[in-house]
Amino acid sequence: MEESSPPGGARWSWSSEVATAVVDAEGTVLSCSREAAELLGAAPEDLHGVHMSDLLGACPALQQHGDRETPLPSHGSARLRHRSGDMIDITYRSLPLRREPAETLVLAVPTGVATDWSLGSSLLRALLGQQQIWTALHGTDLRVVRTNVSPDLFGGLRPGDRLADVLCREDAEAAEAALRQVLDTGTPLVGRDQRMRSPRPPGRTCRVALSAVRLQDGRGRPSGVAAVFTDTTSQARSRRNLGLHHQASVRIGRSLDVRGTAQDLVDVLVPALGDMGWVELAESVLEGNEPPKVFGGGELHLRRVAVASRAGPWPAGLLQRDEAVPPLREAPSILSLQRGQATRIDRATTIAKLGDPEHIRLLVPDTGHSAIAAPLFARGLALGTVALWRVGDSDAFDEEDAEFLGEIASRAALSVDNARRYTREHRQCVVLQESLLPLPTVDLPAVHTAGMYVPAGGGVEISGDWFDVLPLPSMRVALVVGDVTGHGLAATATMGRLRTAIQTLADLELEPDELLTHLDDLVAKLAAEAAPAHRDTVGATCLCAVYDPVTRRCTLASAGHPPPLVMTPDGACDPVALTPGPPLGVGGMPFEMTAIDVEPDSVLALYTDGLLGLCDREHDMDAGIQWVADRLMSLSSSNATLESVGHTLLAGARRSPPRDDVALLLARIRALPDTAVAQWEFPAEPAVVAEARDATTRQLAAWGLEESAFTTELVVSELVTNAIRYGDGRVRLRLIHGNALICEVTDSSNTQPRLRRARTTDEGGRGLFLVAQLSRKWGCRYGTNGKTIWAEQSLPALSG
């Protein structure tokens, strides 16, 4: 209700004194206060001797007071007539002063003011009578004037106290700063989230919503602050738990790495729920296997894999990351965890149960006073535990905190188990993949190679990247690198089939382009055999290079694969300019072959596109190739081994597993000296067989291989005779002295030589049979014009 205001702008305020007047038994005003005169717009002396009927409007009860038989009512309402003629509603109370002569003290205030006083008093009593809403009236010095804060809350808040007397300094300063701003500006404060912690042990922390308004006196001057504190601790906890649930769903399980998932879990919980925390997992879980079934104390086979601390670095005295948990005595908390129940325990109980001072040092933080732990249970497996500690002046955990940790742990356990299962399957795929790859280092007369393979990580299954080093006849070597489309076991199986096919085709001594053509047909067949939904995912890229150390020439063909790099002895490194054909399985397009001359001691680098992914600009192939070339040049030196160069180049991929497999094959090129090769050309006439034997004998003597002369003469005689019999034109004989003695005879015939067993009565047909018996191995390869039959013999000095 608004206050009644007299004319002229005067306003009766809450802090004004009550209007008083003394009247006699006849109703005449004997005296009055200044406030009473101001209420009527007159001076006090003007009202002396005035009868009440002249001052009142329609109020029979007061107007009849002139009769002694009609006493003045003890209280009531009336209307006064202002000098201006306006009427003012008042509420009055009368108090008799003396019996003879009868005089009465009349106390009056404007009716609006009286109503405000009544309502304000009722409101204040209601607020101060509440138990869930805390009210404090503060003076201008922010000391408490009145409050209903109970003694059990922070030790009680009493009149004359400051907030700093019952709250810790930080919280008190923040709250008083907010109240001071309300006092200075008059701007109300509504629902400010305020933390309130007691500085005295055992301590209690709560959250309140602080609202405050400025108090003013009758003249509008600040007289204090009224503050209302509403306990929002449960709401704050609900918001915190909801936020933690959200963070857990977003962050935990982002990767399929067991350790990374455990670290994500503890990072979500610290510092939001605890001051320190760790995750301990069964050692077998880290390898992807199921955890052992352990019950009770003793050796738990746990390893601490993730830690987090609100204070920053993990304390050096506690059990560190990747250290094994020591054997523990059986305790109720351990049994609860093994049964799948979250548990809460205090410092004293923990120390008593551990017993061993060394265990206490490793497992109990110096200032930790309260702990909760929960098991990581998933699909009936106890994978490990997660534990949190509160240290210093933090509140102790309660049962609700333990239950909440159990909820988070149960969800996180599924992510940990998914990572464990992925680790197991990924390891099996890697083992299978690596078992299908050749030896990492191969040392041949033509090349020295170092091959490396890094499987994909980060939740990506391995793909079918591979490399191969295939020794060929005549000391040649085939270098192969490929990448199968897709991931997982299917890609690994496809890689194994392709590698087997390449080895078989290499034995036929096909040129690289022809070899890729056969592979293309094989991949097309595999795609046709695949399920319709997976046919488009069956494919591969491949690069095949054949190097001949005699001619020092390398022939290459590519099926959609990045070009190899050649690093010359002077340090220059450039990609080979070749024209790649389509990936294997596309069909319909030929593969072009490129031939290059390679200097001895050069390095040939073959790789899959996963290596280009290590470059910052992985989607720019040219930039990726240049990055690899620059890295090779920077890593190479006169004394750098291929193994060290390769490991350094792939160091980043080993530290942080790439999104795609990486296969790298480095080959240092070697060449046979000119003196290790002898070559003759003869006409296709029977008489030249003797010349061929004589030339062979002389050359073997020059090489110091007289012990091999008889056998080699027989081999040369049979091969040259066959070449003359089935061919025409010229016959070429070549001897190669390397780690074996190789005899080659080339003719212009494309007739396939065939080994057969001659009958007793046959006059011929024993030539190739003799060659096969006298040689370690033999074979035939076809060229553009004609064929070459070769036979390889072990050297006496190198045998046995």
PDB file of N, CA and C in Angstrom, residues 552-623:
ATOM      1  N   ARG A 552      73.741 -53.082 -64.522  1.00  0.00           N
ATOM      2  CA  ARG A 552      73.503 -51.916 -63.673  1.00  0.00           C
ATOM      3  C   ARG A 552      72.274 -51.143 -64.158  1.00  0.00           C
ATOM      4  N   ARG A 553      71.289 -51.910 -64.572  1.00  0.00           N
ATOM      5  CA  ARG A 553      70.078 -51.326 -65.107  1.00  0.00           C
ATOM      6  C   ARG A 553      68.889 -51.822 -64.284  1.00  0.00           C
ATOM      7  N   CYS A 554      67.963 -50.904 -64.060  1.00  0.00           N
ATOM      8  CA  CYS A 554      66.771 -51.218 -63.261  1.00  0.00           C
ATOM      9  C   CYS A 554      65.533 -50.955 -64.116  1.00  0.00           C
ATOM     10  N   THR A 555      64.659 -51.939 -64.211  1.00  0.00           N
ATOM     11  CA  THR A 555      63.398 -51.785 -64.936  1.00  0.00           C
ATOM     12  C   THR A 555      62.257 -51.755 -63.924  1.00  0.00           C
ATOM     13  N   LEU A 556      61.319 -50.843 -64.155  1.00  0.00           N
ATOM     14  CA  LEU A 556      60.254 -50.623 -63.173  1.00  0.00           C
ATOM     15  C   LEU A 556      58.911 -50.533 -63.887  1.00  0.00           C
ATOM     16  N   ALA A 557      57.858 -50.894 -63.130  1.00  0.00           N
ATOM     17  CA  ALA A 557      56.480 -50.703 -63.584  1.00  0.00           C
ATOM     18  C   ALA A 557      55.616 -50.474 -62.351  1.00  0.00           C
ATOM     19  N   SER A 558      54.630 -49.604 -62.494  1.00  0.00           N
ATOM     20  CA  SER A 558      53.792 -49.216 -61.358  1.00  0.00           C
ATOM     21  C   SER A 558      52.325 -49.424 -61.690  1.00  0.00           C
ATOM     22  N   ALA A 559      51.603 -49.974 -60.710  1.00  0.00           N
ATOM     23  CA  ALA A 559      50.143 -50.094 -60.813  1.00  0.00           C
ATOM     24  C   ALA A 559      49.530 -49.149 -59.796  1.00  0.00           C
ATOM     25  N   GLY A 560      49.458 -47.860 -60.189  1.00  0.00           N
ATOM     26  CA  GLY A 560      48.834 -46.868 -59.312  1.00  0.00           C
ATOM     27  C   GLY A 560      49.600 -46.554 -58.058  1.00  0.00           C
ATOM     28  N   HIS A 561      50.906 -46.847 -58.026  1.00  0.00           N
ATOM     29  CA  HIS A 561      51.690 -46.690 -56.811  1.00  0.00           C
ATOM     30  C   HIS A 561      52.596 -45.465 -56.920  1.00  0.00           C
ATOM     31  N   PRO A 562      52.895 -44.796 -55.786  1.00  0.00           N
ATOM     32  CA  PRO A 562      53.814 -43.654 -55.826  1.00  0.00           C
ATOM     33  C   PRO A 562      55.179 -44.063 -56.369  1.00  0.00           C
ATOM     34  N   PRO A 563      55.860 -43.158 -57.056  1.00  0.00           N
ATOM     35  CA  PRO A 563      57.151 -43.504 -57.664  1.00  0.00           C
ATOM     36  C   PRO A 563      58.235 -43.683 -56.606  1.00  0.00           C
ATOM     37  N   PRO A 564      59.211 -44.546 -56.888  1.00  0.00           N
ATOM     38  CA  PRO A 564      60.322 -44.702 -55.946  1.00  0.00           C
ATOM     39  C   PRO A 564      61.265 -43.507 -56.032  1.00  0.00           C
ATOM     40  N   LEU A 565      62.140 -43.408 -55.036  1.00  0.00           N
ATOM     41  CA  LEU A 565      63.149 -42.356 -55.000  1.00  0.00           C
ATOM     42  C   LEU A 565      64.522 -42.982 -55.185  1.00  0.00           C
ATOM     43  N   VAL A 566      65.381 -42.296 -55.933  1.00  0.00           N
ATOM     44  CA  VAL A 566      66.754 -42.742 -56.121  1.00  0.00           C
ATOM     45  C   VAL A 566      67.680 -41.690 -55.549  1.00  0.00           C
ATOM     46  N   MET A 567      68.455 -42.087 -54.544  1.00  0.00           N
ATOM     47  CA  MET A 567      69.424 -41.186 -53.950  1.00  0.00           C
ATOM     48  C   MET A 567      70.814 -41.612 -54.407  1.00  0.00           C
ATOM     49  N   THR A 568      71.452 -40.756 -55.173  1.00  0.00           N
ATOM     50  CA  THR A 568      72.759 -41.066 -55.752  1.00  0.00           C
ATOM     51  C   THR A 568      73.868 -40.859 -54.729  1.00  0.00           C
ATOM     52  N   PRO A 569      75.060 -41.392 -54.997  1.00  0.00           N
ATOM     53  CA  PRO A 569      76.166 -41.250 -54.028  1.00  0.00           C
ATOM     54  C   PRO A 569      76.514 -39.803 -53.714  1.00  0.00           C
ATOM     55  N   ASP A 570      76.232 -38.873 -54.624  1.00  0.00           N
ATOM     56  CA  ASP A 570      76.567 -37.474 -54.346  1.00  0.00           C
ATOM     57  C   ASP A 570      75.539 -36.783 -53.458  1.00  0.00           C
ATOM     58  N   GLY A 571      74.483 -37.513 -53.033  1.00  0.00           N
ATOM     59  CA  GLY A 571      73.506 -36.957 -52.093  1.00  0.00           C
ATOM     60  C   GLY A 571      72.232 -36.466 -52.720  1.00  0.00           C
ATOM     61  N   ALA A 572      72.142 -36.393 -54.042  1.00  0.00           N
ATOM     62  CA  ALA A 572      70.902 -35.960 -54.690  1.00  0.00           C
ATOM     63  C   ALA A 572      69.849 -37.055 -54.560  1.00  0.00           C
ATOM     64  N   CYS A 573      68.582 -36.637 -54.392  1.00  0.00           N
ATOM     65  CA  CYS A 573      67.491 -37.597 -54.227  1.00  0.00           C
ATOM     66  C   CYS A 573      66.300 -37.107 -55.036  1.00  0.00           C
ATOM     67  N   ASP A 574      65.862 -37.911 -55.985  1.00  0.00           N
ATOM     68  CA  ASP A 574      64.772 -37.517 -56.870  1.00  0.00           C
ATOM     69  C   ASP A 574      63.880 -38.716 -57.139  1.00  0.00           C
ATOM     70  N   PRO A 575      62.593 -38.460 -57.398  1.00  0.00           N
ATOM     71  CA  PRO A 575      61.702 -39.558 -57.770  1.00  0.00           C
ATOM     72  C   PRO A 575      61.988 -40.029 -59.192  1.00  0.00           C
ATOM     73  N   VAL A 576      61.710 -41.300 -59.439  1.00  0.00           N
ATOM     74  CA  VAL A 576      61.878 -41.858 -60.783  1.00  0.00           C
ATOM     75  C   VAL A 576      60.701 -41.396 -61.644  1.00  0.00           C
ATOM     76  N   ALA A 577      61.023 -40.889 -62.810  1.00  0.00           N
ATOM     77  CA  ALA A 577      59.975 -40.424 -63.725  1.00  0.00           C
ATOM     78  C   ALA A 577      59.396 -41.618 -64.456  1.00  0.00           C
ATOM     79  N   LEU A 578      58.289 -42.138 -63.939  1.00  0.00           N
ATOM     80  CA  LEU A 578      57.637 -43.265 -64.602  1.00  0.00           C
ATOM     81  C   LEU A 578      56.156 -42.956 -64.798  1.00  0.00           C
ATOM     82  N   THR A 579      55.540 -43.700 -65.658  1.00  0.00           N
ATOM     83  CA  THR A 579      54.109 -43.524 -65.937  1.00  0.00           C
ATOM     84  C   THR A 579      53.347 -44.654 -65.251  1.00  0.00           C
ATOM     85  N   PRO A 580      52.644 -44.353 -64.160  1.00  0.00           N
ATOM     86  CA  PRO A 580      51.941 -45.425 -63.443  1.00  0.00           C
ATOM     87  C   PRO A 580      50.693 -45.874 -64.200  1.00  0.00           C
ATOM     88  N   GLY A 581      50.452 -47.168 -64.147  1.00  0.00           N
ATOM     89  CA  GLY A 581      49.223 -47.696 -64.698  1.00  0.00           C
ATOM     90  C   GLY A 581      48.113 -47.648 -63.665  1.00  0.00           C
ATOM     91  N   PRO A 582      46.948 -48.180 -63.974  1.00  0.00           N
ATOM     92  CA  PRO A 582      45.837 -48.174 -63.014  1.00  0.00           C
ATOM     93  C   PRO A 582      46.112 -49.128 -61.860  1.00  0.00           C
ATOM     94  N   PRO A 583      45.437 -48.956 -60.734  1.00  0.00           N
ATOM     95  CA  PRO A 583      45.590 -49.920 -59.641  1.00  0.00           C
ATOM     96  C   PRO A 583      45.184 -51.318 -60.082  1.00  0.00           C
ATOM     97  N   LEU A 584      45.701 -52.305 -59.392  1.00  0.00           N
ATOM     98  CA  LEU A 584      45.391 -53.698 -59.716  1.00  0.00           C
ATOM     99  C   LEU A 584      43.903 -53.960 -59.511  1.00  0.00           C
ATOM    100  N   GLY A 585      43.338 -54.674 -60.466  1.00  0.00           N
ATOM    101  CA  GLY A 585      41.927 -54.997 -60.391  1.00  0.00           C
ATOM    102  C   GLY A 585      41.057 -54.152 -61.280  1.00  0.00           C
ATOM    103  N   VAL A 586      41.581 -53.017 -61.770  1.00  0.00           N
ATOM    104  CA  VAL A 586      40.798 -52.149 -62.652  1.00  0.00           C
ATOM    105  C   VAL A 586      40.687 -52.785 -64.037  1.00  0.00           C
ATOM    106  N   GLY A 587      41.827 -53.255 -64.584  1.00  0.00           N
ATOM    107  CA  GLY A 587      41.832 -53.930 -65.866  1.00  0.00           C
ATOM    108  C   GLY A 587      41.626 -52.995 -67.045  1.00  0.00           C
ATOM    109  N   GLY A 588      41.940 -53.523 -68.229  1.00  0.00           N
ATOM    110  CA  GLY A 588      41.680 -52.775 -69.448  1.00  0.00           C
ATOM    111  C   GLY A 588      42.754 -51.801 -69.861  1.00  0.00           C
ATOM    112  N   MET A 589      43.793 -51.602 -69.055  1.00  0.00           N
ATOM    113  CA  MET A 589      44.862 -50.656 -69.383  1.00  0.00           C
ATOM    114  C   MET A 589      46.210 -51.364 -69.238  1.00  0.00           C
ATOM    115  N   PRO A 590      47.146 -51.067 -70.148  1.00  0.00           N
ATOM    116  CA  PRO A 590      48.460 -51.717 -70.048  1.00  0.00           C
ATOM    117  C   PRO A 590      49.321 -51.036 -68.990  1.00  0.00           C
ATOM    118  N   PHE A 591      50.349 -51.717 -68.590  1.00  0.00           N
ATOM    119  CA  PHE A 591      51.330 -51.178 -67.654  1.00  0.00           C
ATOM    120  C   PHE A 591      52.605 -50.873 -68.428  1.00  0.00           C
ATOM    121  N   GLU A 592      53.102 -49.675 -68.265  1.00  0.00           N
ATOM    122  CA  GLU A 592      54.298 -49.249 -68.997  1.00  0.00           C
ATOM    123  C   GLU A 592      55.539 -49.504 -68.152  1.00  0.00           C
ATOM    124  N   MET A 593      56.588 -49.929 -68.815  1.00  0.00           N
ATOM    125  CA  MET A 593      57.837 -50.226 -68.115  1.00  0.00           C
ATOM    126  C   MET A 593      58.843 -49.115 -68.371  1.00  0.00           C
ATOM    127  N   THR A 594      59.548 -48.756 -67.326  1.00  0.00           N
ATOM    128  CA  THR A 594      60.573 -47.720 -67.393  1.00  0.00           C
ATOM    129  C   THR A 594      61.913 -48.333 -67.018  1.00  0.00           C
ATOM    130  N   ALA A 595      62.951 -47.986 -67.748  1.00  0.00           N
ATOM    131  CA  ALA A 595      64.296 -48.509 -67.469  1.00  0.00           C
ATOM    132  C   ALA A 595      65.224 -47.345 -67.134  1.00  0.00           C
ATOM    133  N   ILE A 596      65.999 -47.485 -66.071  1.00  0.00           N
ATOM    134  CA  ILE A 596      66.951 -46.454 -65.662  1.00  0.00           C
ATOM    135  C   ILE A 596      68.278 -47.118 -65.342  1.00  0.00           C
ATOM    136  N   ASP A 597      69.350 -46.398 -65.546  1.00  0.00           N
ATOM    137  CA  ASP A 597      70.683 -46.838 -65.139  1.00  0.00           C
ATOM    138  C   ASP A 597      70.948 -46.318 -63.730  1.00  0.00           C
ATOM    139  N   VAL A 598      71.451 -47.181 -62.880  1.00  0.00           N
ATOM    140  CA  VAL A 598      71.647 -46.839 -61.476  1.00  0.00           C
ATOM    141  C   VAL A 598      73.122 -46.953 -61.129  1.00  0.00           C
ATOM    142  N   GLU A 599      73.656 -45.910 -60.508  1.00  0.00           N
ATOM    143  CA  GLU A 599      75.052 -45.933 -60.084  1.00  0.00           C
ATOM    144  C   GLU A 599      75.225 -46.844 -58.881  1.00  0.00           C
ATOM    145  N   PRO A 600      76.333 -47.551 -58.836  1.00  0.00           N
ATOM    146  CA  PRO A 600      76.604 -48.345 -57.623  1.00  0.00           C
ATOM    147  C   PRO A 600      76.626 -47.444 -56.376  1.00  0.00           C
ATOM    148  N   ASP A 601      76.188 -47.992 -55.273  1.00  0.00           N
ATOM    149  CA  ASP A 601      76.106 -47.328 -53.964  1.00  0.00           C
ATOM    150  C   ASP A 601      74.963 -46.318 -53.907  1.00  0.00           C
ATOM    151  N   SER A 602      74.128 -46.264 -54.936  1.00  0.00           N
ATOM    152  CA  SER A 602      72.909 -45.465 -54.836  1.00  0.00           C
ATOM    153  C   SER A 602      71.919 -46.192 -53.930  1.00  0.00           C
ATOM    154  N   VAL A 603      70.924 -45.440 -53.433  1.00  0.00           N
ATOM    155  CA  VAL A 603      69.883 -46.017 -52.577  1.00  0.00           C
ATOM    156  C   VAL A 603      68.553 -45.853 -53.293  1.00  0.00           C
ATOM    157  N   LEU A 604      67.858 -46.959 -53.428  1.00  0.00           N
ATOM    158  CA  LEU A 604      66.534 -46.967 -54.039  1.00  0.00           C
ATOM    159  C   LEU A 604      65.514 -47.092 -52.905  1.00  0.00           C
ATOM    160  N   ALA A 605      64.579 -46.152 -52.812  1.00  0.00           N
ATOM    161  CA  ALA A 605      63.583 -46.131 -51.734  1.00  0.00           C
ATOM    162  C   ALA A 605      62.205 -46.406 -52.315  1.00  0.00           C
ATOM    163  N   LEU A 606      61.604 -47.508 -51.895  1.00  0.00           N
ATOM    164  CA  LEU A 606      60.242 -47.856 -52.269  1.00  0.00           C
ATOM    165  C   LEU A 606      59.387 -47.763 -51.013  1.00  0.00           C
ATOM    166  N   TYR A 607      58.151 -47.302 -51.127  1.00  0.00           N
ATOM    167  CA  TYR A 607      57.331 -47.016 -49.948  1.00  0.00           C
ATOM    168  C   TYR A 607      55.858 -47.067 -50.339  1.00  0.00           C
ATOM    169  N   THR A 608      55.001 -47.101 -49.335  1.00  0.00           N
ATOM    170  CA  THR A 608      53.559 -46.991 -49.560  1.00  0.00           C
ATOM    171  C   THR A 608      53.103 -45.582 -49.195  1.00  0.00           C
ATOM    172  N   ASP A 609      51.865 -45.248 -49.564  1.00  0.00           N
ATOM    173  CA  ASP A 609      51.400 -43.878 -49.357  1.00  0.00           C
ATOM    174  C   ASP A 609      51.232 -43.525 -47.885  1.00  0.00           C
ATOM    175  N   GLY A 610      51.274 -44.536 -46.990  1.00  0.00           N
ATOM    176  CA  GLY A 610      51.220 -44.215 -45.559  1.00  0.00           C
ATOM    177  C   GLY A 610      52.398 -43.363 -45.124  1.00  0.00           C
ATOM    178  N   LEU A 611      53.552 -43.524 -45.807  1.00  0.00           N
ATOM    179  CA  LEU A 611      54.717 -42.696 -45.483  1.00  0.00           C
ATOM    180  C   LEU A 611      54.459 -41.240 -45.830  1.00  0.00           C
ATOM    181  N   LEU A 612      53.752 -41.007 -46.927  1.00  0.00           N
ATOM    182  CA  LEU A 612      53.435 -39.626 -47.304  1.00  0.00           C
ATOM    183  C   LEU A 612      52.481 -38.999 -46.295  1.00  0.00           C
ATOM    184  N   GLY A 613      51.689 -39.838 -45.610  1.00  0.00           N
ATOM    185  CA  GLY A 613      50.770 -39.317 -44.594  1.00  0.00           C
ATOM    186  C   GLY A 613      51.459 -38.737 -43.381  1.00  0.00           C
ATOM    187  N   LEU A 614      52.743 -39.042 -43.199  1.00  0.00           N
ATOM    188  CA  LEU A 614      53.474 -38.463 -42.075  1.00  0.00           C
ATOM    189  C   LEU A 614      53.828 -37.001 -42.331  1.00  0.00           C
ATOM    190  N   CYS A 615      53.702 -36.573 -43.582  1.00  0.00           N
ATOM    191  CA  CYS A 615      53.973 -35.178 -43.930  1.00  0.00           C
ATOM    192  C   CYS A 615      52.783 -34.325 -43.521  1.00  0.00           C
ATOM    193  N   ASP A 616      53.045 -33.063 -43.161  1.00  0.00           N
ATOM    194  CA  ASP A 616      51.951 -32.160 -42.779  1.00  0.00           C
ATOM    195  C   ASP A 616      50.965 -31.971 -43.912  1.00  0.00           C
ATOM    196  N   ARG A 617      51.452 -32.021 -45.140  1.00  0.00           N
ATOM    197  CA  ARG A 617      50.575 -31.846 -46.292  1.00  0.00           C
ATOM    198  C   ARG A 617      50.348 -33.212 -46.939  1.00  0.00           C
ATOM    199  N   GLU A 618      49.664 -34.087 -46.165  1.00  0.00           N
ATOM    200  CA  GLU A 618      49.529 -35.465 -46.597  1.00  0.00           C
ATOM    201  C   GLU A 618      48.648 -35.606 -47.825  1.00  0.00           C
ATOM    202  N   HIS A 619      47.770 -34.647 -48.106  1.00  0.00           N
ATOM    203  CA  HIS A 619      46.884 -34.758 -49.258  1.00  0.00           C
ATOM    204  C   HIS A 619      47.539 -34.231 -50.529  1.00  0.00           C
ATOM    205  N   ASP A 620      48.718 -33.698 -50.427  1.00  0.00           N
ATOM    206  CA  ASP A 620      49.466 -33.217 -51.585  1.00  0.00           C
ATOM    207  C   ASP A 620      50.588 -34.224 -51.834  1.00  0.00           C
ATOM    208  N   MET A 621      50.381 -35.120 -52.842  1.00  0.00           N
ATOM    209  CA  MET A 621      51.340 -36.198 -53.056  1.00  0.00           C
ATOM    210  C   MET A 621      52.708 -35.663 -53.435  1.00  0.00           C
ATOM    211  N   ASP A 622      52.747 -34.651 -54.303  1.00  0.00           N
ATOM    212  CA  ASP A 622      54.042 -34.107 -54.712  1.00  0.00           C
ATOM    213  C   ASP A 622      54.804 -33.543 -53.516  1.00  0.00           C
ATOM    214  N   ALA A 623      54.066 -32.828 -52.643  1.00  0.00           N
ATOM    215  CA  ALA A 623      54.716 -32.281 -51.449  1.00  0.00           C
ATOM    216  C   ALA A 623      55.181 -33.411 -50.528  1.00  0.00           C
TER     217      ALA A 623
END
